Coordinates of C-alpha atoms in Angstrom, one line a residue:
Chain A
X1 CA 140.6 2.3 77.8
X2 CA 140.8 5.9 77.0
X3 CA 143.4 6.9 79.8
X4 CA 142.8 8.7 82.5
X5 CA 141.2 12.0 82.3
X6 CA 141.3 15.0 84.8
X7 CA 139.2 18.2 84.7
X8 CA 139.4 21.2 84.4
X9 CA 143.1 21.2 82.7
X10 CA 143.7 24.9 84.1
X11 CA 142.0 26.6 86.5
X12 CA 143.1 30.2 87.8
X13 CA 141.7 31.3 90.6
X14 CA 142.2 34.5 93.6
X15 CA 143.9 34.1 96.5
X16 CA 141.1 32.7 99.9
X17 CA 138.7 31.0 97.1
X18 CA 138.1 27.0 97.0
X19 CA 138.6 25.0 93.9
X20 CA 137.9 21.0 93.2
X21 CA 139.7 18.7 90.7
X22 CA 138.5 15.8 89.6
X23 CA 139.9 13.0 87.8
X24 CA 138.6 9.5 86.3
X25 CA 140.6 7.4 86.4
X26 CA 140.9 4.1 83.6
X27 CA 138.2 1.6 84.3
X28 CA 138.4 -0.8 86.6
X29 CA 141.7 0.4 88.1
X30 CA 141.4 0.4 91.5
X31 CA 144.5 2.3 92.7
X32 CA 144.5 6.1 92.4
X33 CA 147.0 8.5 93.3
X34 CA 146.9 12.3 93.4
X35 CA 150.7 14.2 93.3
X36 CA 151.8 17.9 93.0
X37 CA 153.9 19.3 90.7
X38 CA 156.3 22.1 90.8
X39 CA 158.3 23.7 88.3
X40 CA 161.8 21.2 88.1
X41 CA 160.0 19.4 91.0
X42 CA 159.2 15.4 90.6
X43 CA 155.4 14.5 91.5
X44 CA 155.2 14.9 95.3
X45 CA 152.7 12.4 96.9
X46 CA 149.7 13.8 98.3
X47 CA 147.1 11.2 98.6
X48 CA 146.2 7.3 97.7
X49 CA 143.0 5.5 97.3
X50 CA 142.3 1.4 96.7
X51 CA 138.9 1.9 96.0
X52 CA 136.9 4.1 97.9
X53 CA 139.4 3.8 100.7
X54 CA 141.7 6.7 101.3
X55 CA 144.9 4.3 103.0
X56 CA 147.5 7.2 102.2
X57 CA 147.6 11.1 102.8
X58 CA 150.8 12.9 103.2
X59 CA 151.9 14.3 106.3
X60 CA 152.8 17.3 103.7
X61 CA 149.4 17.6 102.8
X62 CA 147.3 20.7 105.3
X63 CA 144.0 20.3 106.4
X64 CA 142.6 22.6 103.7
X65 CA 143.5 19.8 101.0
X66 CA 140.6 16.8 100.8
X67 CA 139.9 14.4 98.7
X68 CA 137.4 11.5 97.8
X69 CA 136.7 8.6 96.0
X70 CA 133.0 8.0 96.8
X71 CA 132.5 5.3 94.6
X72 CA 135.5 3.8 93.8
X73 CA 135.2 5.4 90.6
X74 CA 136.2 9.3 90.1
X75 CA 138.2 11.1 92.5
X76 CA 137.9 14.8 93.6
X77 CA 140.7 16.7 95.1
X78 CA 139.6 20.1 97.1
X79 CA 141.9 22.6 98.2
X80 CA 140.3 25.3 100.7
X81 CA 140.9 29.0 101.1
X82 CA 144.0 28.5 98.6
X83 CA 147.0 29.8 98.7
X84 CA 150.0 31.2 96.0
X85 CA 152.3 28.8 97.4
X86 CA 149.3 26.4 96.0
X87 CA 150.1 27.2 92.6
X88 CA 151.2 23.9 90.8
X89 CA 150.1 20.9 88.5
X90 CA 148.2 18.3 90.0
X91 CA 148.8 14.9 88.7
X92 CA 146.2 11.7 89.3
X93 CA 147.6 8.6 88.4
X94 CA 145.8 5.1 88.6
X95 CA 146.7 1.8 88.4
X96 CA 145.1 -2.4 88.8
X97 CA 147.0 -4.1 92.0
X98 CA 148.0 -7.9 91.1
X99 CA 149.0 -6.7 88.0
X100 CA 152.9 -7.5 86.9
X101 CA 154.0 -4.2 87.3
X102 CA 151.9 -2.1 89.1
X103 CA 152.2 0.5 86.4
X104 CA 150.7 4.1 87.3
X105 CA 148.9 5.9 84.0
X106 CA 149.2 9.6 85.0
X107 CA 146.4 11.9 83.6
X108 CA 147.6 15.0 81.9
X109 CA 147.0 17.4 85.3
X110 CA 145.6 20.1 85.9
X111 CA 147.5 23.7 86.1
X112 CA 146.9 25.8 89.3
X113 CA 147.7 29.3 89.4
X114 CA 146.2 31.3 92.4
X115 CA 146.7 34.9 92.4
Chain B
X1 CA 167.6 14.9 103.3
X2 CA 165.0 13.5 100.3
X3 CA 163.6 10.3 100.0
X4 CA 164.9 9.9 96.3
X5 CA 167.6 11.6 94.8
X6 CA 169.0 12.6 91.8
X7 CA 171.8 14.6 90.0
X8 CA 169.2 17.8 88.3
X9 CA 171.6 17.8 85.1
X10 CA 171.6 18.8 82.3
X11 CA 173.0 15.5 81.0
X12 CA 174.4 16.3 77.4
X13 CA 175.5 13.2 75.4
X14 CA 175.5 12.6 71.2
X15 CA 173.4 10.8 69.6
X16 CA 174.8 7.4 69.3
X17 CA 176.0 7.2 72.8
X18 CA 174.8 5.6 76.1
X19 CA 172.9 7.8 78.3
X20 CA 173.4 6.9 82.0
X21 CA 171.1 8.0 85.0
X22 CA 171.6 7.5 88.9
X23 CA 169.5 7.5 91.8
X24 CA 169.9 7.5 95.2
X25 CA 167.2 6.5 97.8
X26 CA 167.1 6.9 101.7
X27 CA 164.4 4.4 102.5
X28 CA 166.1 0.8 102.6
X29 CA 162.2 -0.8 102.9
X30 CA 161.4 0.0 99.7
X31 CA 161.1 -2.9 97.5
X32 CA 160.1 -1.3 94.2
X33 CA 161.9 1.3 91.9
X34 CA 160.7 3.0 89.0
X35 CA 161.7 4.9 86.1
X36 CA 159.6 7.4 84.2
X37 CA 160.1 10.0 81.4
X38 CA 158.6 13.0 81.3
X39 CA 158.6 15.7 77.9
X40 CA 157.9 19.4 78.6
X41 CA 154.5 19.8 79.7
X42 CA 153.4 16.3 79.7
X43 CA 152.9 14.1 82.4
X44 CA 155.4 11.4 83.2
X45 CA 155.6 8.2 81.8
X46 CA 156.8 4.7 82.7
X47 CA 160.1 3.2 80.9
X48 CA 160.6 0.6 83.3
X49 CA 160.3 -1.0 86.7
X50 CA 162.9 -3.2 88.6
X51 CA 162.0 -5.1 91.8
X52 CA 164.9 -7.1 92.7
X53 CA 168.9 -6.6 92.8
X54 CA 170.6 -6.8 89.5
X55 CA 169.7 -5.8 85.3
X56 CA 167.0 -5.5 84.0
X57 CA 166.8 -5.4 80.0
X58 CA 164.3 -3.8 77.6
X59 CA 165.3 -2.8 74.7
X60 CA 167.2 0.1 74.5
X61 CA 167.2 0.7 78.2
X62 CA 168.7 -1.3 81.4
X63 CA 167.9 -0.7 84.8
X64 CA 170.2 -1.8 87.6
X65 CA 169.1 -2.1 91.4
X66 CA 171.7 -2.4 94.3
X67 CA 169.9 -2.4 97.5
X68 CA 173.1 -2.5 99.5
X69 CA 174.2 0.5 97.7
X70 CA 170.6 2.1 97.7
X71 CA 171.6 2.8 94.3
X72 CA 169.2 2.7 91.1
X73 CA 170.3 3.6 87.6
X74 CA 168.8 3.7 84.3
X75 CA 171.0 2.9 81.0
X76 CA 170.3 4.5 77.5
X77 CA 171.6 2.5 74.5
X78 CA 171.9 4.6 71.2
X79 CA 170.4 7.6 72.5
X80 CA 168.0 9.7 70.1
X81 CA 167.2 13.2 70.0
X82 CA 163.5 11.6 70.9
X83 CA 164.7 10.9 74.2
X84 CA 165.5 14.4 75.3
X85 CA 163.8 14.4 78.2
X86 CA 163.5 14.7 82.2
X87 CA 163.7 11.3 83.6
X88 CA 162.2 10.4 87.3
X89 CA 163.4 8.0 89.3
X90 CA 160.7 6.7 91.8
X91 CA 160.6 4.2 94.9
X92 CA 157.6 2.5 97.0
X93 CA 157.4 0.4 99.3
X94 CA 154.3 -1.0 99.5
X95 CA 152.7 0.6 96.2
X96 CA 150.6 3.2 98.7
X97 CA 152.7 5.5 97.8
X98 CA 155.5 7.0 96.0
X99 CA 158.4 9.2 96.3
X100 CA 159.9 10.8 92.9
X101 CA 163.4 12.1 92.6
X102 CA 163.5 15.4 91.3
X103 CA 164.8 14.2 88.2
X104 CA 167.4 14.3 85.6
X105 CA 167.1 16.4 82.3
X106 CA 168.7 14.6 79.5
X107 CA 169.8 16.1 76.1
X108 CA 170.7 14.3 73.3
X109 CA 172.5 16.3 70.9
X110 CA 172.4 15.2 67.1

């Protein structure tokens, strides 16, 4: 397993414009979890796949965030029209359900600043 | 009120000593608990997970659950300056998702 991987690792855009993460997550995980972070924040759920299946979305999360998980496979995360108060690291995490402990493998994020 | 809590620190203890972390959490459904550590700029990783009341041992670190209490803490044996270093505390309930503390920052001073 090479861990999981997200892309791009910063992205810097102006304020109105739309961006898209993506991350892949370790094979054959089926769990995958995206999380914003804030300077001396914890991850703040946002979203939650098992398999293609989005089963989670925060009630935090406004409608110009989407994500997707069209294969089971990668995940995207879009954030429309952003905003500064968008400005943060965005973690994905995945992890195999049934296993002992359920652990989460976070990627290394990606850096948001929006200007 | 948050989900998870936690005291933000800084926690200052020598090396040698035992570190100790707490954790509060509002949700009395959640049925796992979590603790990760996470270095400047890096993302977090998992130390250890504890599912049912009591200790849980591995090696240098303990974690203890009271679900009466709502309480979760996280023991340090012979801290090192290596474990400088913010520590979450996390609960789920059903694994669809989780809520972090803010965490604790933790120096250990040589």
């Amino acid at each position: 397993d090479t861990g999981v991987s997200q892309d791009p690792r910063h992205k810097i855009t102006k304020r109105g414009q739309n961006v898209t993460f993506r991350c892949d997550p370790i094979s054959e995980h089926n769990r995958l979890y995206w999380y914003r972070q804030t300077l001396g924040q914890g991850p703040e759920f946002l979203t939650y796949f098992q398999n293609e299946a989005q089963l989670e979305k925060s009630r935090l999360l406004s409608d110009r965030f989407s994500a997707e998980r069209p294969k089971g496979s990668f995940s995207t995360l879009e954030i429309q029209r952003t905003e500064q108060g968008d400005s943060a690291m965005y973690l994905c995490a995945s992890s195999s359900s049934g296993t002992a402990q359920e652990t989460q493998y976070f990627g290394p994020g990606t850096r948001l600043l929006v200007l | 009120q948050k989900e998870v809590e936690q005291n933000s620190g800084p926690l200052s203890v020598p090396e040698g000593a035992i570190a100790s972390l707490n954790c509060t959490y509002s949700d009395r459904g959640s049925q796992s608990f979590f603790w990760y550590r996470q270095y400047s700029g890096k993302s977090p990783e998992l130390i250890m997970s504890i599912y049912s009341n009591g200790d849980k041992e591995d090696g240098r670190f303990t974690a203890q659950l009271n679900k009466a209490s709502q309480y979760v803490s996280l023991l340090i044996r012979d801290s090192q300056p290596s474990d400088s270093a913010t520590y979450l505390c996390a609960a789920s309930y059903n694994f669809n998702k989780f809520y972090f503390g803010s965490g604790t920052k933790l120096n250990v001073k040589p």
